[in-house]
PDB file of N, CA and C in Angstrom:
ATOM      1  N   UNK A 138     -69.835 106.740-134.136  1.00 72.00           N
ATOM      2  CA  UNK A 138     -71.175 106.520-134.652  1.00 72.00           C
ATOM      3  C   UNK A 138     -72.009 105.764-133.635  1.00 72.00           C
ATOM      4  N   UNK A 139     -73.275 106.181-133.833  1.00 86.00           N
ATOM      5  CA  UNK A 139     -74.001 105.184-132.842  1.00 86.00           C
ATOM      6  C   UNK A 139     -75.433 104.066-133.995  1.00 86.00           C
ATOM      7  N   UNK A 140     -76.051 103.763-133.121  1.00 90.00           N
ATOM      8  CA  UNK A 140     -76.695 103.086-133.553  1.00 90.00           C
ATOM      9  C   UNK A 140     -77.921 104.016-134.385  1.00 90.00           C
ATOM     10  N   UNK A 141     -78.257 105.224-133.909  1.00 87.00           N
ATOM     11  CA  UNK A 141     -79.305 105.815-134.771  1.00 87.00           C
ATOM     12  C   UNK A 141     -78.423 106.621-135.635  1.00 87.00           C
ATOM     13  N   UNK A 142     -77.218 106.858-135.882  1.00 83.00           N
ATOM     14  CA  UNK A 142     -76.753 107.169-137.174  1.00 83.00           C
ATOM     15  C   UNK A 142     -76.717 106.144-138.067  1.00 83.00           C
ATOM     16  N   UNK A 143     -76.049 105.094-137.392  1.00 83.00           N
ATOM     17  CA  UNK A 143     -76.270 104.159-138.607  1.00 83.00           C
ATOM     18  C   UNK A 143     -77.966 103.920-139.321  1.00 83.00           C
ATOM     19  N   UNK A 144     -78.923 103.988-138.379  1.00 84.00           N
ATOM     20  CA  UNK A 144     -80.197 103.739-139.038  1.00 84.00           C
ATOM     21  C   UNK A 144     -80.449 104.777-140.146  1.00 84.00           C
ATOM     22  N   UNK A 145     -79.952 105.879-140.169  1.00 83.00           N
ATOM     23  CA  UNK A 145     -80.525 106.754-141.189  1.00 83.00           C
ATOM     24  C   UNK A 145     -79.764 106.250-142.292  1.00 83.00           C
ATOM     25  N   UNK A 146     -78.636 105.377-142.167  1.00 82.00           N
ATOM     26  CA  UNK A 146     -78.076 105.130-143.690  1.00 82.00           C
ATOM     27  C   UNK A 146     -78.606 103.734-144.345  1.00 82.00           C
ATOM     28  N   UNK A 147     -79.769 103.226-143.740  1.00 77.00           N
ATOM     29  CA  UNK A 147     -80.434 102.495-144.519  1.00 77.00           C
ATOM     30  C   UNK A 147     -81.692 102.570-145.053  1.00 77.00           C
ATOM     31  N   UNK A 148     -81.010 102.200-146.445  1.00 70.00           N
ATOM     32  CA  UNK A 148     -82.162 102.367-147.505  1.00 70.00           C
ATOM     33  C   UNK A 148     -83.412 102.345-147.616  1.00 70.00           C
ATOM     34  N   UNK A 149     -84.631 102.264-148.028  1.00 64.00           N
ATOM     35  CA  UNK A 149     -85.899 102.342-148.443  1.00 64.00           C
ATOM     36  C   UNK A 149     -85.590 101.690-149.636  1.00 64.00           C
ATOM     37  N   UNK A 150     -86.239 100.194-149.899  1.00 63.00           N
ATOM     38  CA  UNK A 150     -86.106  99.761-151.405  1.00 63.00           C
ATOM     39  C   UNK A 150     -87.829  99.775-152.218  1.00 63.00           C
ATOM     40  N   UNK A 151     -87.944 100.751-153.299  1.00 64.00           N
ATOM     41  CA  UNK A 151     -88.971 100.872-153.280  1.00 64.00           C
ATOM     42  C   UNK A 151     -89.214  99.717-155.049  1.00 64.00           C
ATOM     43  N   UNK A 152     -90.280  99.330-154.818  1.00 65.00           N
ATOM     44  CA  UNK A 152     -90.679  98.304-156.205  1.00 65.00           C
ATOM     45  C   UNK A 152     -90.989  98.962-157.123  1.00 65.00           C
ATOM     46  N   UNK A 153     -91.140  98.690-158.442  1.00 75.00           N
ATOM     47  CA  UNK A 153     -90.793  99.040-159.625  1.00 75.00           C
ATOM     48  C   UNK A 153     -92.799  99.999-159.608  1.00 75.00           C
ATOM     49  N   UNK A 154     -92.686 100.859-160.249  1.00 81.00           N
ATOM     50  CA  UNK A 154     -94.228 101.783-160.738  1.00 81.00           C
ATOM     51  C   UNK A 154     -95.214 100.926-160.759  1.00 81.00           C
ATOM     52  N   UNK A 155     -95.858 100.646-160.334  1.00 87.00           N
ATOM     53  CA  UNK A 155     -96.725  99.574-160.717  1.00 87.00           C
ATOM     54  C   UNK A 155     -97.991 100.348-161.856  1.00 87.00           C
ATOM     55  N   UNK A 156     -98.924  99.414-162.655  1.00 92.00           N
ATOM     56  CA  UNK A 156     -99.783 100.259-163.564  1.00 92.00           C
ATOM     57  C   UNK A 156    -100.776 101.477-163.241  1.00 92.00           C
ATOM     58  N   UNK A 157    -100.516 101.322-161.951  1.00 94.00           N
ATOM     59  CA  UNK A 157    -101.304 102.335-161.458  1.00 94.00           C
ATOM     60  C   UNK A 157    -100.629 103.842-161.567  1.00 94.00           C
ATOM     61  N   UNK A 158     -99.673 104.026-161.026  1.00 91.00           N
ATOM     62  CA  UNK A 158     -98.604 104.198-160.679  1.00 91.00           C
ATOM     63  C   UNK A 158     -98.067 105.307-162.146  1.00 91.00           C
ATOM     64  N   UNK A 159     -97.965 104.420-163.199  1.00 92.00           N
ATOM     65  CA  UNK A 159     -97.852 104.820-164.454  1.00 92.00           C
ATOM     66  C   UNK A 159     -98.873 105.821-165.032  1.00 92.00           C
ATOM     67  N   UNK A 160     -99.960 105.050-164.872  1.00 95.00           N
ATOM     68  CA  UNK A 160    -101.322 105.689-165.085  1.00 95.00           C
ATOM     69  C   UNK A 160    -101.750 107.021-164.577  1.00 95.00           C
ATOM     70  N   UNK A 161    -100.987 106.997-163.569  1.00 94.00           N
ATOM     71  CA  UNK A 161    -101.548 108.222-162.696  1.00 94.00           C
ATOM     72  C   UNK A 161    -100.174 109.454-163.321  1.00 94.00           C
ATOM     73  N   UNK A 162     -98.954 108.922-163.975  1.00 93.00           N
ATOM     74  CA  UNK A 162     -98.007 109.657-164.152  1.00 93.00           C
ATOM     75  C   UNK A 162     -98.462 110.646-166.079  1.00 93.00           C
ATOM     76  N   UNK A 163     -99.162 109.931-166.456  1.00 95.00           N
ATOM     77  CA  UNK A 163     -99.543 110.129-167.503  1.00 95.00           C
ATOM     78  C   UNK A 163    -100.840 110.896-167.889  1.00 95.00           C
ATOM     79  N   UNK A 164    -101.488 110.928-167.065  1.00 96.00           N
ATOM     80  CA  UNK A 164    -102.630 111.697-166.535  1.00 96.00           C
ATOM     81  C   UNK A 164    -102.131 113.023-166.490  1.00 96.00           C
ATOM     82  N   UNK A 165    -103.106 114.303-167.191  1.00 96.00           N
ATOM     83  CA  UNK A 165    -102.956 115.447-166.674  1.00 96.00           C
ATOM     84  C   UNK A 165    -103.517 115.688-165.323  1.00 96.00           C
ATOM     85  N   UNK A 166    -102.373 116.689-164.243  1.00 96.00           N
ATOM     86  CA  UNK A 166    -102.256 116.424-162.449  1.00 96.00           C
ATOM     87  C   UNK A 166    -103.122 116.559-162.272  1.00 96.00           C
ATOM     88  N   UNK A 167    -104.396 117.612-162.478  1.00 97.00           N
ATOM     89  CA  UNK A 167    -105.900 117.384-162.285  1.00 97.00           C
ATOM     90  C   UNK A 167    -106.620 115.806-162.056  1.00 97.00           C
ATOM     91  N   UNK A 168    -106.706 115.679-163.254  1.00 97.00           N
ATOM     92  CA  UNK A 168    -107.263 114.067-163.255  1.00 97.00           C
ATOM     93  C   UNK A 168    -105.893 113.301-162.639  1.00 97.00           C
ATOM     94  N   UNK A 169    -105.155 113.062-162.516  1.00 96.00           N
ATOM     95  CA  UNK A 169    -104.511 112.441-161.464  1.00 96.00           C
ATOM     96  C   UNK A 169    -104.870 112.084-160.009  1.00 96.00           C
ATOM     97  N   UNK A 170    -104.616 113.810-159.273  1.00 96.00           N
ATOM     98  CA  UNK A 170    -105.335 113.854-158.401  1.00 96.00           C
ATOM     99  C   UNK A 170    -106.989 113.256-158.037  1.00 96.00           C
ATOM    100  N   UNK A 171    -107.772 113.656-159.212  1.00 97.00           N
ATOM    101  CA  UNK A 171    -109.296 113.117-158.924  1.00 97.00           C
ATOM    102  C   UNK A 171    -109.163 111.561-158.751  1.00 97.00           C
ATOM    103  N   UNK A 172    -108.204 110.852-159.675  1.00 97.00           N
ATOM    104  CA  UNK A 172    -108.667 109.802-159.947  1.00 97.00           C
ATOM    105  C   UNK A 172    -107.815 108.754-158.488  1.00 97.00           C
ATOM    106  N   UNK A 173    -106.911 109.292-158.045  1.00 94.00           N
ATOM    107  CA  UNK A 173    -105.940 109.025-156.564  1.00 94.00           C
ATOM    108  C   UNK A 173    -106.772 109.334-155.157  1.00 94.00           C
ATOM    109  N   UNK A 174    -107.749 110.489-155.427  1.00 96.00           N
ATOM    110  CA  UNK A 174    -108.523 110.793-154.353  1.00 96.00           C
ATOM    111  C   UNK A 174    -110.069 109.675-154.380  1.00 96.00           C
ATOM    112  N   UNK A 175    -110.212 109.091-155.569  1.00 97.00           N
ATOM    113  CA  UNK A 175    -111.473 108.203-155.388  1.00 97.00           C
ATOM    114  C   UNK A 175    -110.706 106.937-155.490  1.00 97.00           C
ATOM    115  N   UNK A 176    -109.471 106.523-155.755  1.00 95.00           N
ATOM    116  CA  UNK A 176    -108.691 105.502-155.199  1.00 95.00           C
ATOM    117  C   UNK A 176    -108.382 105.268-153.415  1.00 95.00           C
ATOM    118  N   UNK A 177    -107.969 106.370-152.764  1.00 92.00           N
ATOM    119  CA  UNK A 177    -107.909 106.006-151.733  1.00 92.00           C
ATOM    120  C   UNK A 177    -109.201 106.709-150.720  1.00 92.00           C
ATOM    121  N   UNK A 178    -110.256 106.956-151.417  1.00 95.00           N
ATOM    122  CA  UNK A 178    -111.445 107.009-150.182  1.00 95.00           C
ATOM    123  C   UNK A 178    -112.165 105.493-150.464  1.00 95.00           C
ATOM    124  N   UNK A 179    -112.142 105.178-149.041  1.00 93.00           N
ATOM    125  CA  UNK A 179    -112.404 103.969-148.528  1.00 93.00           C
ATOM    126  C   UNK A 179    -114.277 103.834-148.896  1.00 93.00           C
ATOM    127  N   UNK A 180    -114.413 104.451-149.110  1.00 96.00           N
ATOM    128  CA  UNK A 180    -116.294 104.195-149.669  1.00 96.00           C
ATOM    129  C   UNK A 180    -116.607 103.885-151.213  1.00 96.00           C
ATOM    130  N   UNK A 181    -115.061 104.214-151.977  1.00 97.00           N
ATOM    131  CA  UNK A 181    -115.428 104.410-153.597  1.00 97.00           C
ATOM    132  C   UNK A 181    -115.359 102.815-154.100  1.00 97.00           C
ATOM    133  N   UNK A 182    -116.285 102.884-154.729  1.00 97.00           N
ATOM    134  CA  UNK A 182    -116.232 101.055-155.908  1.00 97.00           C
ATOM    135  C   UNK A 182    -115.220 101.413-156.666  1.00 97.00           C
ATOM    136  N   UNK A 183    -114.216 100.063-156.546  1.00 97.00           N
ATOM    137  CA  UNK A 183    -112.465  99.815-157.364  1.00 97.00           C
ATOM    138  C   UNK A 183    -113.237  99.443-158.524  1.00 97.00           C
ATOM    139  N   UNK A 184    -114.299  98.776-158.660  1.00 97.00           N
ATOM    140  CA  UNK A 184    -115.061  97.985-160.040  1.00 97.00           C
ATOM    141  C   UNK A 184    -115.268  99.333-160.422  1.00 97.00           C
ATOM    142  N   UNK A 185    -116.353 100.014-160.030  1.00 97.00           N
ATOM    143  CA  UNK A 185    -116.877 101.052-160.993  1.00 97.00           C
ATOM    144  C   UNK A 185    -115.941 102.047-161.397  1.00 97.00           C
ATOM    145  N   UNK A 186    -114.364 101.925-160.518  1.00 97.00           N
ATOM    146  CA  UNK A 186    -113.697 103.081-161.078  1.00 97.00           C
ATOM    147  C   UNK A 186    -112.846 102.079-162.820  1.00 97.00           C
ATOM    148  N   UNK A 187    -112.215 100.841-162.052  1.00 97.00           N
ATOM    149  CA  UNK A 187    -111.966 100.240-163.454  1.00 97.00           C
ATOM    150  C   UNK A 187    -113.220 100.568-164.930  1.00 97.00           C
ATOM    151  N   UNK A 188    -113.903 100.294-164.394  1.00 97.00           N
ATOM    152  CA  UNK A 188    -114.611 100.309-165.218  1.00 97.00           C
ATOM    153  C   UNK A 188    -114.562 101.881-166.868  1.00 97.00           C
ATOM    154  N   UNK A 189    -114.821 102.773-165.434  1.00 97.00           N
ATOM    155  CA  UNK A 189    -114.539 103.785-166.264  1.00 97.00           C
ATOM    156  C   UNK A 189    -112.956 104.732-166.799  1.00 97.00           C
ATOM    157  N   UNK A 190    -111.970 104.019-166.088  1.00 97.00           N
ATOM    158  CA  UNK A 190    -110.604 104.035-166.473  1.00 97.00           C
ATOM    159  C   UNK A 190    -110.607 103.369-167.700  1.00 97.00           C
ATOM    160  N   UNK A 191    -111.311 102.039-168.103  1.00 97.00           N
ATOM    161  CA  UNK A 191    -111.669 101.297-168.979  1.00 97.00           C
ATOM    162  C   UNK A 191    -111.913 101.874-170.187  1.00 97.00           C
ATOM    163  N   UNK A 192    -112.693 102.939-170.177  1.00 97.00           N
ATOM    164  CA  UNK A 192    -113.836 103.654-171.100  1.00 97.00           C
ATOM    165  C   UNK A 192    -112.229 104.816-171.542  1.00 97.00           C
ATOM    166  N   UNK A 193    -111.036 104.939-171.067  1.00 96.00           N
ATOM    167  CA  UNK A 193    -110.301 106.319-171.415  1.00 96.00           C
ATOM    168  C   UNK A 193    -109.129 105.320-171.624  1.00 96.00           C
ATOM    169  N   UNK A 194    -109.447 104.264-171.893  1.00 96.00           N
ATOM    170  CA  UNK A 194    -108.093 103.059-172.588  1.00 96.00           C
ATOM    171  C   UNK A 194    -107.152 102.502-171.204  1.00 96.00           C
ATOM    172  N   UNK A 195    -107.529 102.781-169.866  1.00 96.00           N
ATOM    173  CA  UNK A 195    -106.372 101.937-169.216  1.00 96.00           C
ATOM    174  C   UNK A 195    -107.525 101.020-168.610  1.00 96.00           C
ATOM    175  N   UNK A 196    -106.640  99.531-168.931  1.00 96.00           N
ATOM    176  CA  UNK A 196    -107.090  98.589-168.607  1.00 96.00           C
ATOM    177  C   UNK A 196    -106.675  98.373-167.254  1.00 96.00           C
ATOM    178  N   UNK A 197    -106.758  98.677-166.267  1.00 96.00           N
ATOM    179  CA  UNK A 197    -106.661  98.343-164.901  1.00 96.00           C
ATOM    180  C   UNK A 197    -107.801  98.098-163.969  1.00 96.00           C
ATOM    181  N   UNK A 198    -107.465  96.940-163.824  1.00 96.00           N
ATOM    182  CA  UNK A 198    -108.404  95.865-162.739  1.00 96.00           C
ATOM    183  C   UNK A 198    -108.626  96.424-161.279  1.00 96.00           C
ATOM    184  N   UNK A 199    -109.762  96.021-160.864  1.00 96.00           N
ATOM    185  CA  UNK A 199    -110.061  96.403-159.457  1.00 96.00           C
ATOM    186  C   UNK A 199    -108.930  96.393-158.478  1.00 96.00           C
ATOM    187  N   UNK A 200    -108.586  94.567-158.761  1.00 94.00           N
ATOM    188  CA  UNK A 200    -108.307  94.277-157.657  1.00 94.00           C
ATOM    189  C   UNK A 200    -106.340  94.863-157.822  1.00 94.00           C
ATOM    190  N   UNK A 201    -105.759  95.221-158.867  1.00 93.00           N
ATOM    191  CA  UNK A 201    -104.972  96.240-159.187  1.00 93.00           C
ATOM    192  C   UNK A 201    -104.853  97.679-158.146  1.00 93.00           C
ATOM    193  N   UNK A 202    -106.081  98.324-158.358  1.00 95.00           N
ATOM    194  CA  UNK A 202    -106.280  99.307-157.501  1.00 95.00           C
ATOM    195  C   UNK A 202    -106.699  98.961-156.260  1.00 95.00           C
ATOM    196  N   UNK A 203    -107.164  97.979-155.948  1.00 92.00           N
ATOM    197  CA  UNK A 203    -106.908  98.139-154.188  1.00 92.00           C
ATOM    198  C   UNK A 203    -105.766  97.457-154.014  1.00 92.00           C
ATOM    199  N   UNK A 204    -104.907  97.405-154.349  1.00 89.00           N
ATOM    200  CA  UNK A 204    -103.598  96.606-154.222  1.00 89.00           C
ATOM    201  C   UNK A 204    -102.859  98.538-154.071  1.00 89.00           C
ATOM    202  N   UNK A 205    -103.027  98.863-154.697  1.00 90.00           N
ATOM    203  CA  UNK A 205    -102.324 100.313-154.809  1.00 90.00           C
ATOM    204  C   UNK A 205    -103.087 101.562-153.866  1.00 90.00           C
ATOM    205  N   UNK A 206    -104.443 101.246-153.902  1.00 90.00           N
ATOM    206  CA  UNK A 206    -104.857 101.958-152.548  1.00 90.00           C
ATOM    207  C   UNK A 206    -104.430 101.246-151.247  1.00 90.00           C
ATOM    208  N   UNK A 207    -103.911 100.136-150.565  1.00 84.00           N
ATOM    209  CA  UNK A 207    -103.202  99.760-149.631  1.00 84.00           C
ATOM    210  C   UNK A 207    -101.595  99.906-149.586  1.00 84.00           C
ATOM    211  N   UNK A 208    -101.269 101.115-150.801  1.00 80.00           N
ATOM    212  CA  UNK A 208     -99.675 101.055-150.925  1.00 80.00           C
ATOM    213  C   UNK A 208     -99.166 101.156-149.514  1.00 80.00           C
ATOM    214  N   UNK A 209     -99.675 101.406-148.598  1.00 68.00           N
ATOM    215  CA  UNK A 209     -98.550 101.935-147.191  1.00 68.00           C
ATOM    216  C   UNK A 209     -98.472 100.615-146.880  1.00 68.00           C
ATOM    217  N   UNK A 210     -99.191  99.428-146.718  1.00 61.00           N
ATOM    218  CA  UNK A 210     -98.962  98.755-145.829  1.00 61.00           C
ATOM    219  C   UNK A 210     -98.565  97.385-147.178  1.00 61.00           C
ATOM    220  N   UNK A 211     -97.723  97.395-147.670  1.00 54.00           N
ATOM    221  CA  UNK A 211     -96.855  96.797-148.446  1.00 54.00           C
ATOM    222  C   UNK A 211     -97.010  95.125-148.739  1.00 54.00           C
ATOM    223  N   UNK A 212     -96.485  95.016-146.786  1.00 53.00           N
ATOM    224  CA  UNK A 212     -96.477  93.837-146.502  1.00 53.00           C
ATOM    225  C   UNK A 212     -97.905  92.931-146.448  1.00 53.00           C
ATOM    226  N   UNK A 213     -98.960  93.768-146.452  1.00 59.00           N
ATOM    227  CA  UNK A 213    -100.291  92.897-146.073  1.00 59.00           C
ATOM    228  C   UNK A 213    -101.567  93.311-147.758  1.00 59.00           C
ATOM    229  N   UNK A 214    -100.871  92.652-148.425  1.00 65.00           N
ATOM    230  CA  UNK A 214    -101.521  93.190-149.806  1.00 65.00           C
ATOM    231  C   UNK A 214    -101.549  94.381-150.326  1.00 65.00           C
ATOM    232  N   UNK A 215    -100.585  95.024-149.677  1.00 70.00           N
ATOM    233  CA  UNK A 215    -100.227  96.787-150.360  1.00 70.00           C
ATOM    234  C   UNK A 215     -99.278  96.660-151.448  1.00 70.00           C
ATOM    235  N   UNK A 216     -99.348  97.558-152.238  1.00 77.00           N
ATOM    236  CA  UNK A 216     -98.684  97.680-153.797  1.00 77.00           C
ATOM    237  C   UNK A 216     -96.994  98.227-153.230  1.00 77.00           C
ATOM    238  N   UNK A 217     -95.991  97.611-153.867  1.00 68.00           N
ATOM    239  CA  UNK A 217     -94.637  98.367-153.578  1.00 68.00           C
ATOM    240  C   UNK A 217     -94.224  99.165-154.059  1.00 68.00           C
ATOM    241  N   UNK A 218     -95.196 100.153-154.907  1.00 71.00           N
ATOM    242  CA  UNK A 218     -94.544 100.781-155.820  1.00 71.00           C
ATOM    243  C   UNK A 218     -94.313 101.977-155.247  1.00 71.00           C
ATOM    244  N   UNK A 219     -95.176 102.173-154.021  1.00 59.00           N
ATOM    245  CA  UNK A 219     -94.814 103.461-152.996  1.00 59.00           C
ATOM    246  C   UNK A 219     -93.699 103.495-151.862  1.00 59.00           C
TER     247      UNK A 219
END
């Protein structure tokens, strides 16, 4: 064995769904998608989308969703649920 075999046998530990996460699993994939594509474009208001996530019963906070639109970068206020 060498050293890059061994790297492929370590894990990825990924954090538990976060509400977003859920939200988006429960969603028919249409609105999933819409609502993931104005999550991660960098021009869309996290307020005005809570807001109207609000209005269809999920209570999820802004600052929730930019926690989950930074899922890649984990370590610097990104969500672990990715």
């Amino acid at each position: 064995m060498s050293l890059l075999d061994d790297l492929k046998n370590v894990s990825v530990v990924k954090g538990p769904q976060c509400s977003v996460a859920r939200m988006l699993n429960e969603l028919d994939p249409k609105e999933s998608a819409a609502v993931l594509a104005v999550i991660d474009d960098m021009d869309s208001s996290l307020t005005a989308l809570s807001a109207i996530l609000l209005k269809y019963g999920y209570s999820i906070n802004a600052k929730t969703l930019r926690r989950h639109r930074h899922r890649a970068g984990r370590g610097l206020d990104g969500c672990a649920c990715q």
